[in-house]
CSV table of N, CA and C in Angstrom, one decimal:
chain,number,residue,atom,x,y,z
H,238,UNK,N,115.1,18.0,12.8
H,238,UNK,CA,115.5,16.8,13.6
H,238,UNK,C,117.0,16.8,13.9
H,239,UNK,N,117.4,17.1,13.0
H,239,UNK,CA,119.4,17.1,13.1
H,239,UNK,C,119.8,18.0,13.8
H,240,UNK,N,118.9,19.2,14.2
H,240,UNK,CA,119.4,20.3,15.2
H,240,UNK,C,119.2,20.0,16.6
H,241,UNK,N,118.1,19.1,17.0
H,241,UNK,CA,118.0,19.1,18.2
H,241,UNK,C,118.3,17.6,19.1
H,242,UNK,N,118.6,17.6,20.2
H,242,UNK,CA,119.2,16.1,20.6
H,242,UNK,C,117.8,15.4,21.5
H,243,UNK,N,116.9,15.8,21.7
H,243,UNK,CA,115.3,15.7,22.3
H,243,UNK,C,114.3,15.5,21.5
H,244,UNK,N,113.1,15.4,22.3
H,244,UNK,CA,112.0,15.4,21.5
H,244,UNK,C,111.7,16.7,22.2
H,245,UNK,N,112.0,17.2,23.7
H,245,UNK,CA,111.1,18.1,24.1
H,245,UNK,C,111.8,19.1,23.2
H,246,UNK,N,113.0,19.3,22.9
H,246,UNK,CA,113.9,20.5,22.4
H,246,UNK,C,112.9,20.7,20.9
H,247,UNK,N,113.1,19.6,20.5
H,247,UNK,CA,112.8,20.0,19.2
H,247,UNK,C,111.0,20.9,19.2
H,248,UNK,N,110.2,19.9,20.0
H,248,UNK,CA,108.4,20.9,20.3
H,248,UNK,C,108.7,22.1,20.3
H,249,UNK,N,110.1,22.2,21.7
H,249,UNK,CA,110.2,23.8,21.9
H,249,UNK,C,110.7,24.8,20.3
H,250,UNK,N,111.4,24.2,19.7
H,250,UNK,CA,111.6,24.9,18.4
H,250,UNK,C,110.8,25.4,17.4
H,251,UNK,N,110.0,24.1,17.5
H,251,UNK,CA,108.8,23.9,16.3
H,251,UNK,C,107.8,25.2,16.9
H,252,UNK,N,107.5,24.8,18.2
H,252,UNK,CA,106.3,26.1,18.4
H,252,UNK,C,106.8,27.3,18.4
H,253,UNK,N,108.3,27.7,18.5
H,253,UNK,CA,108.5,29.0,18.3
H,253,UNK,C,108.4,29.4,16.9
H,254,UNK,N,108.5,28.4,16.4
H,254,UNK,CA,108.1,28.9,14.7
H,254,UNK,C,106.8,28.7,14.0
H,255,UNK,N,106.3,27.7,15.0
H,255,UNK,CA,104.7,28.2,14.7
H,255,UNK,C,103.8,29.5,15.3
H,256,UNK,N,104.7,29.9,16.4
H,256,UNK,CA,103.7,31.0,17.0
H,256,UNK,C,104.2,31.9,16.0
H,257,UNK,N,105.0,32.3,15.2
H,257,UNK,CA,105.5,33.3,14.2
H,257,UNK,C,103.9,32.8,13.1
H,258,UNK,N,104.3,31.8,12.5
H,258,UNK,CA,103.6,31.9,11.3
H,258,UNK,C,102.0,31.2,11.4
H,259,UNK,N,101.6,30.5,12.6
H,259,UNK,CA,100.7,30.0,12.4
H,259,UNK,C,99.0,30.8,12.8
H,260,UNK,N,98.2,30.8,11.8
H,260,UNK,CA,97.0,31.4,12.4
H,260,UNK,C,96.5,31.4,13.9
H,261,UNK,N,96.4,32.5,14.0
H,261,UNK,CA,95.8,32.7,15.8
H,261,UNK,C,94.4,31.9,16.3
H,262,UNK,N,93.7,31.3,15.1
H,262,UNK,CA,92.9,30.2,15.8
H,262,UNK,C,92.9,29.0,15.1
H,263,UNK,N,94.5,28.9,15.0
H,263,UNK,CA,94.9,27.4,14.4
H,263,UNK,C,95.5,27.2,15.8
H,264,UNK,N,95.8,25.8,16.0
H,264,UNK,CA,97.2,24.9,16.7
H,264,UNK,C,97.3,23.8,16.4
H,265,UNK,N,98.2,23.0,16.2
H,265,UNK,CA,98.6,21.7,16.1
H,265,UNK,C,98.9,20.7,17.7
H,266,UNK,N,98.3,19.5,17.2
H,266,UNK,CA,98.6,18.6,18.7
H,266,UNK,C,99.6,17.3,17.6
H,267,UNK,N,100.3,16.9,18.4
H,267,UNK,CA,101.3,16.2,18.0
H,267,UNK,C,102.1,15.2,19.3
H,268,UNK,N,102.8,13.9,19.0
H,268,UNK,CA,103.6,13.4,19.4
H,268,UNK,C,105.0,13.0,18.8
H,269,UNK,N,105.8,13.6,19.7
H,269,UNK,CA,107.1,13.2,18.4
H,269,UNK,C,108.2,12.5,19.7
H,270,UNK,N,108.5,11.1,18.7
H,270,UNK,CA,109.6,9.9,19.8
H,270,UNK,C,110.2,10.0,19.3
H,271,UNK,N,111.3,9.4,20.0
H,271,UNK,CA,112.7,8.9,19.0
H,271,UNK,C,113.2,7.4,19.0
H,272,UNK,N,113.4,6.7,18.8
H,272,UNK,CA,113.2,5.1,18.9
H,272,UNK,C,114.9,5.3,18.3
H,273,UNK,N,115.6,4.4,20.0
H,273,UNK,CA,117.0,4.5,20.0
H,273,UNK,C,117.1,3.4,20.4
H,274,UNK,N,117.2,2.1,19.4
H,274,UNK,CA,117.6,0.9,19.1
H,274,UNK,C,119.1,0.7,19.9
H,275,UNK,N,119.8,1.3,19.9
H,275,UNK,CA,121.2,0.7,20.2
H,275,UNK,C,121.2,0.9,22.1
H,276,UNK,N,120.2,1.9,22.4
H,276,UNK,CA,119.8,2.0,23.8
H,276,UNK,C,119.1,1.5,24.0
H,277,UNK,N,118.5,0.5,23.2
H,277,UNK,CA,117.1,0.0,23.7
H,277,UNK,C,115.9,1.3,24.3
H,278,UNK,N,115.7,2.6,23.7
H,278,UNK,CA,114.8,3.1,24.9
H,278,UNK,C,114.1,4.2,23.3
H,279,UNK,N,112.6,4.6,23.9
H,279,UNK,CA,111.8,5.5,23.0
H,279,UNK,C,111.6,6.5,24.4
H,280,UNK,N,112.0,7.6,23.7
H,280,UNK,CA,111.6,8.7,24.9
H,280,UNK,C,110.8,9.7,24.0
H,281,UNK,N,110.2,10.6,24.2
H,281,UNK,CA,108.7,11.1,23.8
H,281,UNK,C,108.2,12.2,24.4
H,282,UNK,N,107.8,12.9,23.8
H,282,UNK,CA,107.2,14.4,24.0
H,282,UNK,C,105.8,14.4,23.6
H,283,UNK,N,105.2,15.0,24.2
H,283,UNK,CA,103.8,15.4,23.5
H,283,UNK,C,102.9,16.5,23.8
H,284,UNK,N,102.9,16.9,22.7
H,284,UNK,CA,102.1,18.5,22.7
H,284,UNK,C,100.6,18.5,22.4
H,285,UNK,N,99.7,17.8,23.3
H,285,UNK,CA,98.2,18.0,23.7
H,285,UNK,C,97.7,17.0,22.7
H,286,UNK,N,98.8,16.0,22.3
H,286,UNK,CA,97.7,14.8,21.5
H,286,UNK,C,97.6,13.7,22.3
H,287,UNK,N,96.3,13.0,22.0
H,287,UNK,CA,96.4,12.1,22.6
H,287,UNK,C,97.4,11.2,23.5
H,288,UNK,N,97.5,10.6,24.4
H,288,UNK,CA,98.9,9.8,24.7
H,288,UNK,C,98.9,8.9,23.8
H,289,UNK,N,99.7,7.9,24.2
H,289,UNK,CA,100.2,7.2,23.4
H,289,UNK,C,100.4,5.6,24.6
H,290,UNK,N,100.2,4.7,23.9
H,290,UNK,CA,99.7,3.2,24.7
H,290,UNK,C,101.2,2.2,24.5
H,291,UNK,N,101.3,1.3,25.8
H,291,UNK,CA,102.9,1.1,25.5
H,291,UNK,C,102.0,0.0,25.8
H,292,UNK,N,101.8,-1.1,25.4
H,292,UNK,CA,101.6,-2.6,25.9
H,292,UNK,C,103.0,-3.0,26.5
H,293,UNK,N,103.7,-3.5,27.4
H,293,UNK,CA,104.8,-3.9,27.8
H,293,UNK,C,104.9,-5.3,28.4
H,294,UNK,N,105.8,-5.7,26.9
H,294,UNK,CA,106.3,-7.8,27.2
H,294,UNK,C,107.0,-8.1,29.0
H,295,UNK,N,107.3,-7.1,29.7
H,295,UNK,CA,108.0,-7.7,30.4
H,295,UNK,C,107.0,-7.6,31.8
H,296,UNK,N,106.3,-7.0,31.6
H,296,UNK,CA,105.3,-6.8,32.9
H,296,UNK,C,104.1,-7.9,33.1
H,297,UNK,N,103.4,-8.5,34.2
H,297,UNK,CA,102.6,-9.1,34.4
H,297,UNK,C,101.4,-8.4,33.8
H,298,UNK,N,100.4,-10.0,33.7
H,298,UNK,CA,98.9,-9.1,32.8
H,298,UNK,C,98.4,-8.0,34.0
H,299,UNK,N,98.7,-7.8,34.7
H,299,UNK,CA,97.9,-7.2,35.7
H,299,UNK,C,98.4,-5.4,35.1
H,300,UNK,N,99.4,-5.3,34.9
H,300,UNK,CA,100.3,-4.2,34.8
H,300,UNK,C,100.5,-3.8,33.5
H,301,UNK,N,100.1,-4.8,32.5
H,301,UNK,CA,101.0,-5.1,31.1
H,301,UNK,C,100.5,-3.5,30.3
H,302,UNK,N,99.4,-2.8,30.8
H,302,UNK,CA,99.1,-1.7,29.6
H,302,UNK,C,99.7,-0.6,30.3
H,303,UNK,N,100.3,0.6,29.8
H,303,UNK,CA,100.1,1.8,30.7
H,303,UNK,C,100.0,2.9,29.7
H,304,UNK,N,99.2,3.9,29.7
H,304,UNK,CA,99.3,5.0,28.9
H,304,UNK,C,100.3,6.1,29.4
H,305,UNK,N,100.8,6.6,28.1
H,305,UNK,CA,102.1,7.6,28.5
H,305,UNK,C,101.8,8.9,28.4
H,306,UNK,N,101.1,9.4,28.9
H,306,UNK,CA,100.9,11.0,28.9
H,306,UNK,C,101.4,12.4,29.6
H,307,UNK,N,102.7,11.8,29.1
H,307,UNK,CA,103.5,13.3,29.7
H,307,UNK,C,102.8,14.9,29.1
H,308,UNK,N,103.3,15.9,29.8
H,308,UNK,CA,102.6,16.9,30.2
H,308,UNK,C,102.8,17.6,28.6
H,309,UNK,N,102.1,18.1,28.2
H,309,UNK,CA,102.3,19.2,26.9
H,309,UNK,C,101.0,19.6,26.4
H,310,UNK,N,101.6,21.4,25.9
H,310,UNK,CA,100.2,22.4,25.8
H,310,UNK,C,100.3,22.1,23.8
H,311,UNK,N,99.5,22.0,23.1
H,311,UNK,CA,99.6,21.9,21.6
H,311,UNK,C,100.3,23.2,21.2
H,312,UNK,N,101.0,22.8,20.0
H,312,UNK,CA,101.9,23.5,19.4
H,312,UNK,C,101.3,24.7,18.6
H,313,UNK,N,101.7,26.4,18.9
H,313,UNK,CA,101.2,27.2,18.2
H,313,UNK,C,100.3,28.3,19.4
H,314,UNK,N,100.2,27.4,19.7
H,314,UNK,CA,98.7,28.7,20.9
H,314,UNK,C,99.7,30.0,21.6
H,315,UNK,N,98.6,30.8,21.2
H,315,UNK,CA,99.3,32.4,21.5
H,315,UNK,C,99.4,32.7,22.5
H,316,UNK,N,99.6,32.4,23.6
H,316,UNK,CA,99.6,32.8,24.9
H,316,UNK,C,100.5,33.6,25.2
H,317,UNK,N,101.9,33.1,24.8
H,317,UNK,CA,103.0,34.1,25.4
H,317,UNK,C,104.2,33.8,24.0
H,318,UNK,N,105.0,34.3,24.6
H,318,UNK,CA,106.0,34.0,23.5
H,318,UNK,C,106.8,32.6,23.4
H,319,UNK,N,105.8,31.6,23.3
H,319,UNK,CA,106.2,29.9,23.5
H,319,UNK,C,106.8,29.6,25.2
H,320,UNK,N,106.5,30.8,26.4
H,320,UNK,CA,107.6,30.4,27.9
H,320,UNK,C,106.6,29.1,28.6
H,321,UNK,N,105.1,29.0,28.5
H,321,UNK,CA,104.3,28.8,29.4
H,321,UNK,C,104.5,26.8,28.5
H,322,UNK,N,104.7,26.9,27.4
H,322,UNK,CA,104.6,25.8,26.2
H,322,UNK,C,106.5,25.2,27.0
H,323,UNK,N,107.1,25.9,27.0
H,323,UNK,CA,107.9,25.4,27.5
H,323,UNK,C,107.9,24.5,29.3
H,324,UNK,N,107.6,25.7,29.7
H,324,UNK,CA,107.3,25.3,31.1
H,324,UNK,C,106.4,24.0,31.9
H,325,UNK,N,105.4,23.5,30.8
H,325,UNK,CA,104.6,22.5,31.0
H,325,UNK,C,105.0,21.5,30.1
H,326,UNK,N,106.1,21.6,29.3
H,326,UNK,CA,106.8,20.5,28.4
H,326,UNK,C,107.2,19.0,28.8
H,327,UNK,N,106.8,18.2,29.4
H,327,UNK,CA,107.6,17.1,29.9
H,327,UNK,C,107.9,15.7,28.7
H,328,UNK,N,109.3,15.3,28.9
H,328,UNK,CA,109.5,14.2,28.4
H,328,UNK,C,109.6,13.2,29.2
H,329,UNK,N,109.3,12.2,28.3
H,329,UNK,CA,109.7,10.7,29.1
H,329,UNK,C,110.2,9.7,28.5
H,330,UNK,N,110.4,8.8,28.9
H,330,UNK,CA,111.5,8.1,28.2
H,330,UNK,C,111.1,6.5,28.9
H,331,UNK,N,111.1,5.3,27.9
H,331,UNK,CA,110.8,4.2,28.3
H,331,UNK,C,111.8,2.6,27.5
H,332,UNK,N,112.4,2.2,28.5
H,332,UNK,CA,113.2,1.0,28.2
H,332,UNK,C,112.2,0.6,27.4
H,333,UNK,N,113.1,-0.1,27.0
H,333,UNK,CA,112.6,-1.5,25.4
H,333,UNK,C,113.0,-3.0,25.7
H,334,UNK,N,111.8,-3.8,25.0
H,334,UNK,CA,112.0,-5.3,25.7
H,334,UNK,C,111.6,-6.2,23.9
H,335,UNK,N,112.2,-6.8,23.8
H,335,UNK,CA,111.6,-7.4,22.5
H,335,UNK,C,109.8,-7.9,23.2
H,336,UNK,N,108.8,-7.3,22.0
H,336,UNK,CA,107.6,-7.4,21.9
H,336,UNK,C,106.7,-6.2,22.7
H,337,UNK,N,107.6,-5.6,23.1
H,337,UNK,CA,106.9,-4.6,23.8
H,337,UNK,C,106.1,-3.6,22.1
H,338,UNK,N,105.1,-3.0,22.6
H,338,UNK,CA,104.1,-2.5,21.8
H,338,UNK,C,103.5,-1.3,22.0
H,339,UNK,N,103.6,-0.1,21.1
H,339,UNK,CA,103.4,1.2,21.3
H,339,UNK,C,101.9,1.4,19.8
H,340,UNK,N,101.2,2.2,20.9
H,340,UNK,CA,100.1,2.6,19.5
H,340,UNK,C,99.9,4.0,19.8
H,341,UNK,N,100.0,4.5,18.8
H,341,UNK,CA,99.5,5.9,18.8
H,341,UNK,C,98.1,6.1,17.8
H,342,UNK,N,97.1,7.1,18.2
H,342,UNK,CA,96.1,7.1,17.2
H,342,UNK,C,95.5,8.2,17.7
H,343,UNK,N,94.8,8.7,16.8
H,343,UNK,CA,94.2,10.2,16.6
H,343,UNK,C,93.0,10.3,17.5
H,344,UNK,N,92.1,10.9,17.5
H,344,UNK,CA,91.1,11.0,18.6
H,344,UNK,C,89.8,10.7,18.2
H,345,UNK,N,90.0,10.5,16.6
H,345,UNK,CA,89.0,10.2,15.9
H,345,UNK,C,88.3,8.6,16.6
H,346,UNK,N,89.6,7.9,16.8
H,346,UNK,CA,89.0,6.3,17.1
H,346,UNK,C,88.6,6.7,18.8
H,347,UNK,N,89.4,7.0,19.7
H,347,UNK,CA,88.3,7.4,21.0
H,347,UNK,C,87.2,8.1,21.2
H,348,UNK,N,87.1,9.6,20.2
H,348,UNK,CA,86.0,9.9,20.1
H,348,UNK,C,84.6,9.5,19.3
H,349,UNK,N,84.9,8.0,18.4
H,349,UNK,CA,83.8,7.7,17.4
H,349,UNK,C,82.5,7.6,18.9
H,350,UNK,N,81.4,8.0,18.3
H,350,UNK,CA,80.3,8.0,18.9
H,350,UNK,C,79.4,6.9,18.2
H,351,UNK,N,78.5,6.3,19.0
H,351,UNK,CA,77.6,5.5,18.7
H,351,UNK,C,76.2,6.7,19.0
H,352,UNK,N,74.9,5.3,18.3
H,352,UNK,CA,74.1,6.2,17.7
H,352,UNK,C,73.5,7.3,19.5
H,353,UNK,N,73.8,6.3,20.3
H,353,UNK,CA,73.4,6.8,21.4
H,353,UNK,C,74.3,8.5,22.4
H,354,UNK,N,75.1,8.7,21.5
H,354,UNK,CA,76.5,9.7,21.9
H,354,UNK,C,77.2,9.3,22.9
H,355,UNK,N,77.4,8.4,22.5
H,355,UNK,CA,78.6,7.6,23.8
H,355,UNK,C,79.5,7.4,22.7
H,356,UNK,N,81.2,7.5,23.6
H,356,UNK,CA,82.6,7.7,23.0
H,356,UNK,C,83.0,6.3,22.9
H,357,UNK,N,83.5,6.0,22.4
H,357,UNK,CA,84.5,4.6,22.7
H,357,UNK,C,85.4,4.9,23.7
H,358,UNK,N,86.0,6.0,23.6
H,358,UNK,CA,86.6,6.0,24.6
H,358,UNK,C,87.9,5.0,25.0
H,359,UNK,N,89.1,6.1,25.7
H,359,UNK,CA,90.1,5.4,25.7
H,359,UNK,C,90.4,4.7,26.6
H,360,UNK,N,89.4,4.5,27.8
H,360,UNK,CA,89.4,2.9,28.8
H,360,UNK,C,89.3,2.0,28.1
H,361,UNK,N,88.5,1.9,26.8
H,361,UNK,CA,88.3,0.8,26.1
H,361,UNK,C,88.9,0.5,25.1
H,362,UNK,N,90.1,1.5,24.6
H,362,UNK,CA,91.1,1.6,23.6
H,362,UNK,C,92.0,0.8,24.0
H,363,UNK,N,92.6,0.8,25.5
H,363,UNK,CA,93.4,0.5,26.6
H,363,UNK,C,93.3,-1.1,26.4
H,364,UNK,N,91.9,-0.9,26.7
H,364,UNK,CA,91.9,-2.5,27.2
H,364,UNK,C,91.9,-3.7,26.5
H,365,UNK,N,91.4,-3.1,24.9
H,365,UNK,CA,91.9,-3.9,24.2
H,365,UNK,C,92.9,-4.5,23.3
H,366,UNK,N,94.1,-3.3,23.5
H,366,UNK,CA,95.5,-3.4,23.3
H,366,UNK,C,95.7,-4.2,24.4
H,367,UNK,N,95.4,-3.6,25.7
H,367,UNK,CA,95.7,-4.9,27.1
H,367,UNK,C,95.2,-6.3,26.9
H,368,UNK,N,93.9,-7.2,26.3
H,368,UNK,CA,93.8,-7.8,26.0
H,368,UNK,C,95.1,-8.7,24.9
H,369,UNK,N,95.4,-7.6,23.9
H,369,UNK,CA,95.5,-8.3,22.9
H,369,UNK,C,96.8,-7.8,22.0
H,370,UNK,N,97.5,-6.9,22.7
H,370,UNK,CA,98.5,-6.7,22.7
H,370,UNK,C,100.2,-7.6,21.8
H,371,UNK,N,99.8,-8.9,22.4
H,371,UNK,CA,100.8,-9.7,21.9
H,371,UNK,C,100.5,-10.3,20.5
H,372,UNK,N,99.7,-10.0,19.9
H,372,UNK,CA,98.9,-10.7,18.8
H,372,UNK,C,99.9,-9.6,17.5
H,373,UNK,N,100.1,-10.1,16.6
H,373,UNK,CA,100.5,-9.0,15.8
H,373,UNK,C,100.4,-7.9,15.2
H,374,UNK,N,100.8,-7.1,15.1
H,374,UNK,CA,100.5,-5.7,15.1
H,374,UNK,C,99.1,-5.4,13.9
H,375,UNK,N,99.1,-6.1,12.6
H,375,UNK,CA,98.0,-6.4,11.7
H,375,UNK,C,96.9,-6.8,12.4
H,376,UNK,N,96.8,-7.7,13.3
H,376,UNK,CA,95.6,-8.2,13.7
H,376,UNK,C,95.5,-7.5,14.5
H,377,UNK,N,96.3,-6.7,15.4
H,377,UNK,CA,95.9,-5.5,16.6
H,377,UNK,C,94.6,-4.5,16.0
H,378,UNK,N,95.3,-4.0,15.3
H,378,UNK,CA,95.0,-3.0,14.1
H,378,UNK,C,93.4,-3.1,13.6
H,379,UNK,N,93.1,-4.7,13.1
H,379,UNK,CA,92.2,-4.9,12.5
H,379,UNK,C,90.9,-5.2,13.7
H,380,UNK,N,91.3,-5.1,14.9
H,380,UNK,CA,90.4,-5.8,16.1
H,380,UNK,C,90.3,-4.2,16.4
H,381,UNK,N,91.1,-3.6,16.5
H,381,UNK,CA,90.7,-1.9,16.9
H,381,UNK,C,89.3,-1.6,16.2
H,382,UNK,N,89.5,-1.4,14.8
H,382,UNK,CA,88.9,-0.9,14.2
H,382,UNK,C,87.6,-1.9,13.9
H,383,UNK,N,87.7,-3.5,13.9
H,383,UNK,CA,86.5,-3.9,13.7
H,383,UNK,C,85.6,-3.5,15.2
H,384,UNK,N,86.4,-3.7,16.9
H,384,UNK,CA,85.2,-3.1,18.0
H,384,UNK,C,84.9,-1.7,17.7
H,385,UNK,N,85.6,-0.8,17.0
H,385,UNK,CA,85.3,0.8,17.1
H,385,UNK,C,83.9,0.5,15.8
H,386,UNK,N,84.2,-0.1,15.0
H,386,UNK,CA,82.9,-0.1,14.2
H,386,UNK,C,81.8,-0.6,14.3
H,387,UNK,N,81.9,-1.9,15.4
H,387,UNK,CA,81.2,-2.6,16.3
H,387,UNK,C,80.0,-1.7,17.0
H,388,UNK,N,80.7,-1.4,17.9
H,388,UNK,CA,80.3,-0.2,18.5
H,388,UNK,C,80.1,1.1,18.1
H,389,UNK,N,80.4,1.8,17.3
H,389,UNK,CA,79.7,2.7,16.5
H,389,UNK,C,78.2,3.0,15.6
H,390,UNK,N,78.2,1.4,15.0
H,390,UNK,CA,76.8,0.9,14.1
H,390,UNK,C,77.1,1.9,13.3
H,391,UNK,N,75.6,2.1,13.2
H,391,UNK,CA,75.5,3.0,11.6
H,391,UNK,C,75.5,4.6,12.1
H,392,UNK,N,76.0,4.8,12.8
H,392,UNK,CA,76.3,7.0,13.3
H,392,UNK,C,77.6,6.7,12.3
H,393,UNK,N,77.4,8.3,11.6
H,393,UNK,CA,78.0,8.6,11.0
H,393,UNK,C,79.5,9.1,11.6
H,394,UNK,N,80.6,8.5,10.6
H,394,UNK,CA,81.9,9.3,11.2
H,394,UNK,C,82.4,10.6,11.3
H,395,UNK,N,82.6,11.4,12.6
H,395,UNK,CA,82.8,12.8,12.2
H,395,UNK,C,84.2,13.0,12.2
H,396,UNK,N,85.5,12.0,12.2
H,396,UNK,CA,86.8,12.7,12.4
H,396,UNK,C,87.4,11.6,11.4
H,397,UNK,N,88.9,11.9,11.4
H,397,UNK,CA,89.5,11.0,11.0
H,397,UNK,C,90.0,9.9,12.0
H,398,UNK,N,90.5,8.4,11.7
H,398,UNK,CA,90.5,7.3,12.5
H,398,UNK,C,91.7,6.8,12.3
H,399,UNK,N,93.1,7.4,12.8
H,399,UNK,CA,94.1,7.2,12.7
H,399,UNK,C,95.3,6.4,13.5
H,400,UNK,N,95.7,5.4,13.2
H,400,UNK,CA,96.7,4.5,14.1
H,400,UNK,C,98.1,4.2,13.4
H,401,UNK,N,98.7,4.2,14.9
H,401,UNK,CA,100.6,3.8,14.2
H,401,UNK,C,100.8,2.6,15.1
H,402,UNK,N,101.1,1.5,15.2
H,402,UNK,CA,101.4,0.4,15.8
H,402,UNK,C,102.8,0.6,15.9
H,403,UNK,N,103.7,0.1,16.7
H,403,UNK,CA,105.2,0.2,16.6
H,403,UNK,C,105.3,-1.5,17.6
H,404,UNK,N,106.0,-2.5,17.0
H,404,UNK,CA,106.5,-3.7,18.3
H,404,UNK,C,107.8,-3.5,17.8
H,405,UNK,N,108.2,-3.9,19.0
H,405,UNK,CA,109.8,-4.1,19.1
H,405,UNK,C,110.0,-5.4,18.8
H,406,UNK,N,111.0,-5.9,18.0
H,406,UNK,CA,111.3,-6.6,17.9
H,406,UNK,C,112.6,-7.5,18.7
């Protein structure tokens, strides 16, 4: 992290050193921000994991959700010697408002299936951060996972079900 002044710089580093050591039918998906308080601003890279969800205080309900899904191939895949991982790299970068609200979570909670093989899915991951966004990050949290289990019933879980909440204060 001290070597590089980016998020994209740093992916591009990290995959050159995973295409060295990482198994040829391994790859890592990953998002990595940097949350720069004194600029008010999180700028973000992401290498084929899910996006990531900004609830935003300063926008009308109409507008208030938007997903961030800049461009990135997951970290490690052998294609070339990391040029193509570069080339499709994009960062982005998003002002900060006191209460604005960022969630990241694994694919486990969009992909949970119900007994019927239907996803939860991330229109409805969306919309209930868009709902409910302003509520505190604990009860955010606890509403995710009570509709994902809602909706899931009794099918068994096949992934892990992982979330990071971030509000600005």
């Amino acid at each position: 992290v001290q070597l590089y002044r980016s998020p994209r710089a740093l992916l591009i580093g990290a995959n050159g050193i995973l295409l060295r050591h990482l198994d040829p039918r391994s790859y890592i998906t990953m998002i990595y921000a940097v949350l720069d308080l004194e600029a008010r601003t999180l700028t973000y890279a992401r290498a084929g994991h899910c996006p990531m969800l900004h609830w935003s205080a300063r926008a009308d309900a109409s507008s208030r959700i938007q997903t961030l899904s800049a461009s990135g191939l997951v970290l490690g895949l052998q294609l070339d010697n990391g040029e193509m991982f570069a080339k499709l790299l994009e960062e982005g970068s998003v002002p900060l408002v006191p209460g604005d609200l960022f969630v990241l979570y694994t694919d486990g909670i969009t992909e949970a299936t119900n007994p019927a093989g239907d996803w939860f899915g991330e229109e409805r991951l969306a919309a209930l951060v868009a709902e409910h966004g302003d509520r505190p990050p604990d009860e955010l949290r606890a509403r995710i996972l009570h509709e994902v289990q809602s909706f899931v019933g009794n099918a068994p879980q096949h992934d892990d079900m992982t979330m990071v909440l971030l509000k600005m204060e």
